[in-house]
Structures are given as structure tokens and as C-alpha cells.
Amino acid sequence: MKNRVWTLARIGLLLAISAPLLALNYLGTADSLGAAGWQRDSESLVLAKVQEQAFQTDTSPWGLLIATPDQLAPYEDLLAEEEGNSNFRPYLSQIGVAGHFFSWAYDLPACDSVACLRALSGSLTALAFVLLTVGLARISQPLLAYIFFVVAITSPWLVAAAPNLYWIPWSWILPTLAAILLTMWSARPRLRIVAAIALFAAFALRFAAGYEFITTITLMAASVPILSLILARGRFFGDLRRALRFCALIIGLALGSFALVLLGHSALRGRGDISAGIRDIYVNDVLRRTYGASDSFPEVYARSLDAHPLLVLAKYLLDWDTDLQSFDLGTPLTVHLPGSAFWILVIAVMAIVLRRWHASHQKTSRDAWLLGISFAISASWYFLAKGHSYIHTHINFVLWYLPFVPVLWFIVIDFLSEGRRRLVRTPGETSPANDYR
């Protein structure tokens, strides 16, 4: 009982801290990205659906719509609470469940404004990261969990994305939350089934909202059993083979939910003809965003399709032009870590891993695995969706925070705290097993 009360108290406290920061950019963290103006063109696809649903009787089954002749007109029309003069055509690249969700929310008496919808999305994102923090603390290590939380609420990219009605970052986190439940209930068959159903639903919801970042979202969820094995010292998984079986289960559920969503999307796209819809999606969406032939698409996409994947990765490694972390509580409590801090962190972590390897430290393999897994998760989209990533450098830097940057901070802070313990150790005190020997 006491543990449950303490858990609820932690959730309440963390939510009280994070909701104003993620929903309202309270500390100016996302000012360098334009905050409320970030990705208005994408968000307008949702607002066009909200406007259509609110003022028209003959509505489209698609969740995302493009307003013509002015794509941004729904902002002003909804502010004025009027139908406006826009015509709407469907945005065909995804089902767009976010449009249906926020149309439903807009019909509620308490949330009939764009500002309220954005606050709702930001608050859901805050709740998702709070639950992720509590869950990670349970299945891995509290230090990593709380570093993840602090990194999230001070990331310009995550704070800018949090209230956005199109990107809805809370949906990125849902599969990982369900994977944490699956890990916690791995030894309880009935609850394990419940968690697997929740995981399937979480993946389906995310994929129905959009296919962006599909590899990062899937791999982040699938990494939970391995993360638990590495950091929880066998509490949930006693050996690598069993942890890998659960990883395979998570990936299988992701593939199953993706197939289901793709069938529904193809039926819409092909107007009932699923095979025609699949062909259309593959040619006009998949190839355009990944490795299609450049001469098959307009010039705006050609350069991205000709670019080498390593060149795309280099853009995201070297071309930081925003802060890595920032918050403004007023002088002297104002922090702006520039993008160059990303490389300083990477170099510091590499030095720590080499130092520990040279000293035969027990944490060497742990750090190497965490570094490799987190890098693969964050960078996977840069390789798979090479075309999309080459063009969308104003969006995709957010992937480094899921979860590569938190892992970098974790290794550095863990190393510094370990060094502090060695410095304050009293004479004659024996070294703990995880110290240098």
C-alpha cells in the first residue's frame, strides 16, 4: 500500500513539473525552434479535419485533410469559430487517427479551441514521459529513468513537438510503456497476455497516426527486455535467451499491428481495392521517403534519394544548430547547452568506455551495450528513411533523444558519481565490486 501511494505521489509530482514545460514551453526551452510556430503546416492537417468535423455534415473518412487554397486557414477559422471558405482534400500518406481524436476532443464543451487541443496534447506527452520515468525506474535503474525525464523536459526538440497535434509524441512512447508492462509481468501468464494486447494496440494506434519514426519506436519498445537484463541484474529476465524471446515477441506484435494498419490504409487508399492501395503506398510514399529512383520523382525529392545514407547520418551528427538542452529560470538559473555539447558528450562517453575497458572494469560491457543499442535505435530512421531524413532536418533531430542522448548523460553521470564515491571513501574501506581494480 505504501509503495502504491509513493508511486502515485511521484507521478503527481513529476506531472506537475513536466506538464507546464511540455504543454506550454514554460521555461522557453523550445524558443530556438519557434515553439508554437514549429510545424504549423503539419499541424494544420489535423486542424483541417477538426474544422471539417465541426462545421460540415458530409465528412471524409480520412483523419488528415489539406485546406485549400490556404493550408493554414484552419488556425484563423477555428479561432473565429466559423466554417470559413476552405475546401478540403485528404492527405493520403496515413490514416491520420490524430485528426479523429482531436475532432472528438474539440466537440467537448471544455476544449473547443486550438490552444486547448495543444495543451491536451502537451499534457498527454508529459504524462507519457512521467509514466516512462516510473516504469524505467522499476525495470532498469532509477538514475537512467530520471535522467531520461530531465533530458525530455529540457530538450528543445521534444518540447517543441510535445503540444503539436500532428506529431503527438505521447504516441511514440505508448509502445515502450506497454513493453515495460510486458517485462514487469513476464512471469505472470494472464497479465502477460493483457500486456501483449496493450502492446499490439499501442503499436496500432501509433501506426494509424503516422508511419514516421517507425523503426525507432519499434526498436525502443523491443529494447526494454534487454535494458532490463543489463540494468536490473536478472530481476525480470535471468538469461539473454529469455530476454531475446520477449524482444522477438515485441517485434512480432509490431509487425502484426503494422500489417493490420496497412491493410486498413490500403483499403482507404485504393477505395476498397487493397492491392491497388498497397501499390500506391509503396510507389508514392515508401520509395519517395527511402531508396526510390531519383528520376521517378520531382526535383525536390531527387537529391534526397541520391544521397548516401552515411551523408544523411553525418548531417545529424554534425549540423546541430539548436541547443542540446536548455531552460530559463532567470539568471543565474539559465542553461543553454549548444549543439556542440552533443559531440562533447559522445567523446566523453567514448573516453569513459575506453578507460573502463583498460581498467577491466565490470561496467565496460554494460556501457558498450547501452551505447550501441541506443545509437542503433535513434539512428535507425536516418538509414531506413534516408529520403525523409535528408529533407526533414528541421524535425528529425528529435530522434537523438529517443534514447541516445539520455544514455550518454547516464554513462557520464554514473562515471562521475562513481568517482565521487572513490574520493570520499574512508581509509581502509574496501572497494565495491563495480569499482576499478
Coordinates of C-alpha atoms in Angstrom, one line a residue:
M1 CA 0.0 0.0 0.0
K2 CA 2.8 2.4 0.9
N3 CA 4.6 1.6 -2.3
R4 CA 1.4 2.5 -4.3
V5 CA 0.9 5.7 -2.5
W6 CA 4.6 6.6 -3.1
T7 CA 4.3 5.8 -6.8
L8 CA 1.2 7.9 -7.2
A9 CA 2.8 10.7 -5.4
R10 CA 5.9 10.5 -7.7
I11 CA 3.6 10.5 -10.7
G12 CA 1.7 13.6 -9.5
L13 CA 4.9 15.5 -8.7
L14 CA 6.6 14.7 -12.0
L15 CA 3.4 15.6 -13.9
A16 CA 3.1 18.9 -12.0
I17 CA 6.7 19.7 -13.1
S18 CA 6.6 18.4 -16.7
A19 CA 3.1 19.4 -17.9
P20 CA 3.7 23.2 -17.9
L21 CA 7.1 22.7 -19.5
L22 CA 5.9 20.4 -22.3
A23 CA 2.4 21.8 -22.9
L24 CA 3.2 25.5 -22.6
N25 CA 7.0 25.8 -23.1
Y26 CA 7.0 27.4 -19.7
L27 CA 10.8 27.8 -19.5
G28 CA 11.3 28.9 -23.1
T29 CA 13.1 25.6 -23.9
A30 CA 11.8 25.5 -27.5
D31 CA 12.1 29.2 -28.3
S32 CA 15.0 28.5 -30.7
L33 CA 12.7 26.3 -32.7
G34 CA 9.8 28.8 -32.8
A35 CA 7.8 27.0 -30.1
A36 CA 4.1 27.4 -31.1
G37 CA 5.1 28.1 -34.8
W38 CA 7.0 24.8 -35.1
Q39 CA 5.5 22.5 -37.8
R40 CA 2.3 24.6 -38.3
D41 CA 2.0 23.1 -41.8
S42 CA 1.8 19.6 -40.4
E43 CA -0.5 20.5 -37.5
S44 CA -2.9 22.2 -40.0
L45 CA -3.7 18.8 -41.4
V46 CA -5.2 17.9 -38.1
L47 CA -7.0 21.2 -37.7
A48 CA -8.5 21.0 -41.1
K49 CA -10.1 17.7 -40.0
V50 CA -11.3 19.3 -36.8
Q51 CA -12.8 22.2 -38.8
E52 CA -14.5 19.9 -41.3
Q53 CA -15.9 17.7 -38.5
A54 CA -17.2 20.7 -36.6
F55 CA -18.9 22.6 -39.4
Q56 CA -19.7 20.1 -42.2
T57 CA -22.1 17.2 -42.3
D58 CA -20.5 15.3 -45.2
T59 CA -17.2 14.4 -43.7
S60 CA -14.2 12.4 -45.1
P61 CA -13.1 9.1 -43.6
W62 CA -9.5 10.4 -43.7
G63 CA -8.1 11.8 -40.5
L64 CA -5.8 14.4 -42.1
L65 CA -7.0 16.9 -44.6
I66 CA -5.4 19.7 -46.6
A67 CA -7.2 23.0 -46.6
T68 CA -7.2 24.9 -50.0
P69 CA -6.4 27.4 -51.2
D70 CA -4.7 28.4 -47.9
Q71 CA -3.4 25.4 -45.9
L72 CA -3.0 27.4 -42.7
A73 CA -6.6 28.9 -42.8
P74 CA -8.0 26.5 -40.2
Y75 CA -6.0 28.3 -37.5
E76 CA -7.8 31.5 -38.1
D77 CA -11.2 29.9 -38.9
L78 CA -11.2 27.9 -35.6
L79 CA -10.1 30.9 -33.6
A80 CA -13.1 32.8 -35.1
E81 CA -15.3 29.7 -34.6
E82 CA -16.5 29.9 -38.2
E83 CA -16.7 27.5 -41.1
G84 CA -14.5 29.6 -43.4
N85 CA -14.2 29.3 -47.2
S86 CA -11.7 26.4 -47.4
N87 CA -12.2 23.3 -49.4
F88 CA -10.6 20.1 -48.1
R89 CA -8.8 17.2 -49.8
P90 CA -7.4 14.2 -48.0
Y91 CA -3.8 13.8 -47.0
L92 CA -3.3 10.2 -48.3
S93 CA 0.0 9.2 -46.7
Q94 CA -1.5 7.9 -43.5
I95 CA -4.9 7.1 -41.9
G96 CA -4.4 10.0 -39.5
V97 CA -6.1 8.9 -36.3
A98 CA -4.9 12.1 -34.6
G99 CA -7.4 14.0 -36.7
H100 CA -10.3 11.9 -35.4
F101 CA -9.1 12.0 -31.8
F102 CA -8.8 15.8 -31.7
S103 CA -12.1 16.3 -33.6
W104 CA -13.7 14.3 -30.8
A105 CA -11.9 16.4 -28.2
Y106 CA -12.9 19.6 -29.9
D107 CA -16.6 18.6 -29.6
L108 CA -16.2 18.5 -25.8
P109 CA -17.6 21.7 -24.2
A110 CA -14.4 22.1 -22.2
C111 CA -11.9 22.0 -25.1
D112 CA -13.3 24.0 -28.1
S113 CA -10.1 25.9 -29.0
V114 CA -6.8 25.2 -30.7
A115 CA -5.0 26.3 -27.5
C116 CA -6.9 23.7 -25.5
L117 CA -6.2 21.0 -28.0
R118 CA -2.4 21.8 -28.0
A119 CA -2.5 21.9 -24.2
L120 CA -4.2 18.5 -24.2
S121 CA -1.5 17.0 -26.5
G122 CA 1.3 18.5 -24.4
S123 CA -0.2 17.2 -21.2
L124 CA -0.6 13.7 -22.7
T125 CA 3.1 13.9 -23.7
A126 CA 4.0 14.9 -20.2
L127 CA 2.0 12.0 -18.7
A128 CA 3.7 9.6 -21.2
F129 CA 7.2 10.7 -20.1
V130 CA 6.2 10.6 -16.4
L131 CA 4.9 7.0 -16.8
L132 CA 8.1 6.1 -18.8
T133 CA 10.2 7.5 -15.9
V134 CA 8.4 5.5 -13.3
G135 CA 8.4 2.4 -15.4
L136 CA 12.1 2.6 -16.3
A137 CA 13.0 3.1 -12.7
R138 CA 11.2 -0.2 -12.0
I139 CA 12.7 -2.3 -14.7
S140 CA 16.2 -0.8 -15.0
Q141 CA 17.8 1.8 -12.8
P142 CA 16.3 5.0 -11.3
L143 CA 19.3 7.1 -12.4
L144 CA 18.7 6.3 -16.0
A145 CA 14.9 6.9 -15.6
Y146 CA 15.3 10.3 -14.0
I147 CA 18.0 11.4 -16.5
F148 CA 15.5 10.4 -19.3
F149 CA 12.9 12.7 -17.6
V150 CA 15.2 15.7 -17.2
V151 CA 16.5 15.3 -20.8
A152 CA 13.0 15.2 -22.1
I153 CA 11.7 18.3 -20.4
T154 CA 14.9 20.3 -21.3
S155 CA 15.1 19.2 -25.0
P156 CA 14.1 21.9 -27.4
W157 CA 13.0 19.3 -29.9
L158 CA 10.8 17.3 -27.6
V159 CA 9.3 20.5 -26.0
A160 CA 8.5 21.9 -29.5
A161 CA 6.9 18.6 -30.6
A162 CA 5.0 17.9 -27.3
P163 CA 1.9 20.0 -28.0
N164 CA 1.9 19.5 -31.8
L165 CA -1.4 17.9 -32.9
Y166 CA 0.2 16.1 -35.8
W167 CA 3.4 14.7 -34.2
I168 CA 1.8 13.7 -30.8
P169 CA 5.0 12.4 -29.1
W170 CA 2.9 10.7 -26.5
S171 CA 2.0 8.1 -29.1
W172 CA 5.8 7.5 -29.7
I173 CA 6.1 6.4 -26.1
L174 CA 3.0 4.2 -25.7
P175 CA 4.6 1.0 -27.2
T176 CA 7.5 1.3 -24.8
L177 CA 5.2 1.8 -21.8
A178 CA 3.3 -1.4 -22.9
A179 CA 6.7 -3.2 -23.3
I180 CA 7.6 -2.2 -19.7
L181 CA 4.3 -3.8 -18.5
L182 CA 5.1 -6.9 -20.5
T183 CA 8.6 -7.0 -18.8
M184 CA 7.1 -6.5 -15.3
W185 CA 4.5 -9.2 -15.9
S186 CA 6.8 -11.6 -17.8
A187 CA 6.4 -14.3 -15.1
R188 CA 2.6 -13.9 -14.8
P189 CA 0.9 -15.6 -17.8
R190 CA -2.5 -13.9 -17.5
L191 CA -1.1 -10.4 -17.0
R192 CA 1.4 -11.1 -19.8
I193 CA -1.5 -11.6 -22.2
V194 CA -3.0 -8.4 -21.1
A195 CA 0.3 -6.6 -21.7
A196 CA 0.7 -8.2 -25.1
I197 CA -2.8 -7.0 -26.1
A198 CA -2.0 -3.5 -24.8
L199 CA 1.3 -3.5 -26.8
F200 CA -0.5 -4.5 -30.0
A201 CA -3.0 -1.7 -29.5
A202 CA -0.3 0.8 -28.7
F203 CA 1.6 0.0 -31.9
A204 CA -1.6 0.0 -34.0
L205 CA -2.5 3.5 -32.6
R206 CA 0.9 4.9 -33.4
F207 CA 1.0 3.5 -36.9
A208 CA -2.6 4.7 -37.6
A209 CA -1.4 8.2 -36.5
G210 CA 1.6 8.1 -38.8
Y211 CA 4.5 5.9 -40.0
E212 CA 7.2 8.4 -39.2
F213 CA 10.0 7.1 -36.9
I214 CA 8.5 3.5 -37.1
T215 CA 11.9 1.9 -36.6
T216 CA 12.9 4.0 -33.7
I217 CA 9.6 3.5 -32.0
T218 CA 9.6 -0.3 -32.5
L219 CA 13.2 -0.8 -31.5
M220 CA 12.8 1.4 -28.4
A221 CA 10.0 -0.9 -27.2
A222 CA 11.8 -4.1 -28.3
S223 CA 14.9 -3.0 -26.3
V224 CA 13.1 -3.0 -23.0
P225 CA 13.8 -6.7 -22.1
I226 CA 17.5 -6.2 -23.0
L227 CA 17.7 -3.0 -21.0
S228 CA 16.1 -4.8 -18.0
L229 CA 18.5 -7.7 -18.3
I230 CA 21.5 -5.3 -18.4
L231 CA 20.5 -2.9 -15.6
A232 CA 18.1 -4.8 -13.4
R233 CA 20.5 -7.7 -12.6
G234 CA 18.2 -10.5 -13.5
R235 CA 15.2 -9.3 -11.7
F236 CA 12.8 -10.0 -14.6
F237 CA 15.0 -12.0 -17.0
G238 CA 17.6 -14.4 -15.8
D239 CA 19.3 -15.0 -19.1
L240 CA 19.8 -13.5 -22.5
R241 CA 17.9 -16.2 -24.4
R242 CA 14.6 -15.4 -22.5
A243 CA 15.1 -11.7 -22.9
L244 CA 15.6 -12.2 -26.6
R245 CA 12.4 -14.2 -26.8
F246 CA 10.5 -11.3 -25.4
C247 CA 12.2 -8.9 -27.8
A248 CA 11.1 -11.1 -30.7
L249 CA 7.5 -11.1 -29.3
I250 CA 7.5 -7.3 -29.2
I251 CA 8.8 -7.1 -32.8
G252 CA 6.2 -9.7 -33.8
L253 CA 3.4 -7.7 -32.3
A254 CA 4.7 -4.6 -34.0
L255 CA 4.7 -6.3 -37.4
G256 CA 1.2 -7.7 -36.8
S257 CA -0.2 -4.3 -35.9
F258 CA 1.6 -2.7 -38.8
A259 CA 0.1 -5.2 -41.2
L260 CA -3.4 -4.6 -39.8
V261 CA -3.0 -0.8 -40.1
L262 CA -1.5 -1.1 -43.6
L263 CA -4.5 -3.2 -44.7
G264 CA -6.9 -0.5 -43.5
H265 CA -4.8 2.3 -45.0
S266 CA -4.6 0.4 -48.3
A267 CA -8.4 -0.1 -48.4
L268 CA -8.9 3.6 -47.9
R269 CA -6.2 4.5 -50.4
G270 CA -7.4 2.1 -53.0
R271 CA -11.1 2.9 -52.4
G272 CA -11.8 -0.7 -51.4
D273 CA -9.1 -2.3 -53.6
I274 CA -6.4 -3.3 -51.1
S275 CA -3.8 -4.4 -53.7
A276 CA -4.1 -1.1 -55.6
G277 CA -3.8 0.8 -52.3
I278 CA -0.7 -1.1 -51.4
R279 CA 0.9 -0.4 -54.8
D280 CA 0.1 3.3 -54.5
I281 CA 1.5 3.5 -50.9
Y282 CA 4.7 1.7 -51.9
V283 CA 5.4 3.7 -55.1
N284 CA 4.3 7.2 -53.8
D285 CA 5.2 7.0 -50.1
V286 CA 7.7 4.3 -49.3
L287 CA 10.0 4.8 -52.3
R288 CA 9.8 8.6 -52.0
R289 CA 10.9 8.5 -48.4
T290 CA 13.5 5.7 -48.6
Y291 CA 15.5 4.5 -51.6
G292 CA 13.4 5.2 -54.7
A293 CA 15.0 6.1 -58.0
S294 CA 15.5 9.8 -58.1
D295 CA 14.4 10.2 -61.8
S296 CA 10.9 8.9 -60.8
F297 CA 10.1 11.8 -58.5
P298 CA 10.1 15.6 -58.7
E299 CA 13.4 17.5 -58.3
V300 CA 12.5 18.4 -54.7
Y301 CA 13.0 14.8 -53.7
A302 CA 15.7 13.8 -56.2
R303 CA 18.7 15.0 -54.2
S304 CA 17.5 13.2 -51.1
L305 CA 17.1 9.9 -52.9
D306 CA 20.6 10.2 -54.5
A307 CA 22.3 11.0 -51.1
H308 CA 24.4 8.3 -49.5
P309 CA 23.0 7.1 -46.1
L310 CA 26.2 7.9 -44.3
L311 CA 25.9 11.5 -45.7
V312 CA 22.5 11.7 -44.1
L313 CA 23.8 10.4 -40.8
A314 CA 26.6 13.0 -41.0
K315 CA 24.1 15.8 -41.2
Y316 CA 22.5 14.7 -38.0
L317 CA 25.8 14.2 -36.3
L318 CA 27.5 17.4 -37.4
D319 CA 24.9 20.0 -38.3
W320 CA 23.4 20.9 -34.9
D321 CA 22.2 24.5 -34.9
T322 CA 19.9 24.4 -31.8
D323 CA 20.6 23.9 -28.2
L324 CA 21.1 20.3 -27.0
Q325 CA 19.4 21.1 -23.6
S326 CA 18.1 24.4 -22.4
F327 CA 15.9 26.0 -19.7
D328 CA 15.5 29.6 -18.4
L329 CA 14.6 30.1 -14.7
G330 CA 16.2 33.5 -14.8
T331 CA 19.8 34.5 -14.0
P332 CA 21.7 32.6 -12.8
L333 CA 19.5 29.6 -13.3
T334 CA 19.6 29.7 -17.1
V335 CA 21.2 26.9 -19.1
H336 CA 21.8 26.7 -22.8
L337 CA 23.9 23.8 -23.9
P338 CA 24.7 24.3 -27.5
G339 CA 24.5 21.6 -30.1
S340 CA 28.3 21.2 -29.9
A341 CA 27.7 19.7 -26.4
F342 CA 26.4 16.6 -28.3
W343 CA 29.8 15.8 -29.6
I344 CA 31.4 16.7 -26.3
L345 CA 29.2 14.1 -24.7
V346 CA 29.9 11.5 -27.3
I347 CA 33.7 12.0 -26.9
A348 CA 33.4 11.9 -23.1
V349 CA 31.5 8.6 -23.2
M350 CA 33.9 7.0 -25.6
A351 CA 36.7 8.0 -23.3
I352 CA 34.9 6.6 -20.3
V353 CA 34.2 3.3 -22.1
L354 CA 37.9 3.0 -23.1
R355 CA 39.1 4.0 -19.6
R356 CA 36.9 1.3 -18.1
W357 CA 37.9 -1.3 -20.7
H358 CA 41.6 -0.6 -20.0
A359 CA 41.0 -1.0 -16.2
S360 CA 39.0 -4.2 -16.7
H361 CA 36.0 -2.5 -15.1
Q362 CA 32.8 -4.6 -14.7
K363 CA 30.7 -1.8 -16.2
T364 CA 32.6 -1.8 -19.5
S365 CA 30.3 -4.3 -21.3
R366 CA 27.2 -2.6 -19.8
D367 CA 28.2 0.8 -21.1
A368 CA 29.2 -0.6 -24.5
W369 CA 25.9 -2.4 -24.9
L370 CA 23.9 0.6 -23.8
L371 CA 25.8 2.9 -26.2
G372 CA 25.4 0.6 -29.2
I373 CA 21.8 -0.2 -28.6
S374 CA 20.7 3.4 -28.0
F375 CA 22.6 4.6 -31.0
A376 CA 21.0 1.9 -33.2
I377 CA 17.6 2.9 -32.0
S378 CA 17.9 6.6 -32.6
A379 CA 19.8 6.4 -35.9
S380 CA 17.8 3.6 -37.5
W381 CA 15.3 6.0 -39.0
Y382 CA 18.1 8.0 -40.6
F383 CA 19.1 4.9 -42.5
L384 CA 15.7 3.3 -43.3
A385 CA 14.0 6.6 -44.2
K386 CA 17.0 8.2 -45.9
G387 CA 15.0 10.4 -48.2
H388 CA 12.7 11.6 -45.4
S389 CA 15.6 12.3 -43.1
Y390 CA 17.7 14.2 -45.7
I391 CA 14.9 16.7 -46.2
H392 CA 13.4 16.9 -42.7
T393 CA 16.4 18.1 -40.7
H394 CA 14.0 20.7 -39.2
I395 CA 12.2 17.7 -37.5
N396 CA 14.3 14.6 -37.2
F397 CA 17.0 15.7 -34.7
V398 CA 14.4 14.8 -32.1
L399 CA 15.3 11.1 -32.6
W400 CA 18.6 11.5 -30.8
Y401 CA 16.6 12.0 -27.6
L402 CA 15.0 8.6 -28.1
P403 CA 17.1 7.3 -26.3
F404 CA 20.7 8.1 -27.3
V405 CA 21.2 11.4 -25.5
P406 CA 19.8 10.2 -22.2
V407 CA 22.1 7.2 -22.4
L408 CA 25.1 9.5 -23.0
W409 CA 24.2 11.5 -19.9
F410 CA 23.6 8.3 -17.9
I411 CA 27.1 7.0 -18.6
V412 CA 28.8 10.3 -17.8
I413 CA 26.9 11.0 -14.6
D414 CA 27.3 7.4 -13.4
F415 CA 31.1 7.7 -14.0
L416 CA 31.3 11.0 -12.1
S417 CA 29.2 9.7 -9.2
E418 CA 31.4 6.6 -9.0
G419 CA 34.5 8.8 -9.0
R420 CA 33.0 10.9 -6.2
R421 CA 32.4 7.8 -4.1
R422 CA 36.0 6.7 -4.5
L423 CA 37.2 10.2 -3.4
V424 CA 35.1 10.2 -0.2
R425 CA 35.8 6.6 0.7
T426 CA 37.3 6.4 4.2
P427 CA 40.8 4.9 4.6
G428 CA 40.7 1.1 4.9
E429 CA 37.2 0.8 3.3
T430 CA 37.0 -1.9 0.8
S431 CA 36.3 -1.2 -2.9
P432 CA 32.8 -2.2 -4.1
A433 CA 32.7 -4.8 -6.8
N434 CA 32.0 -2.3 -9.6
D435 CA 34.9 0.0 -8.8
Y436 CA 38.2 0.0 -10.7
R437 CA 40.6 -2.8 -9.7

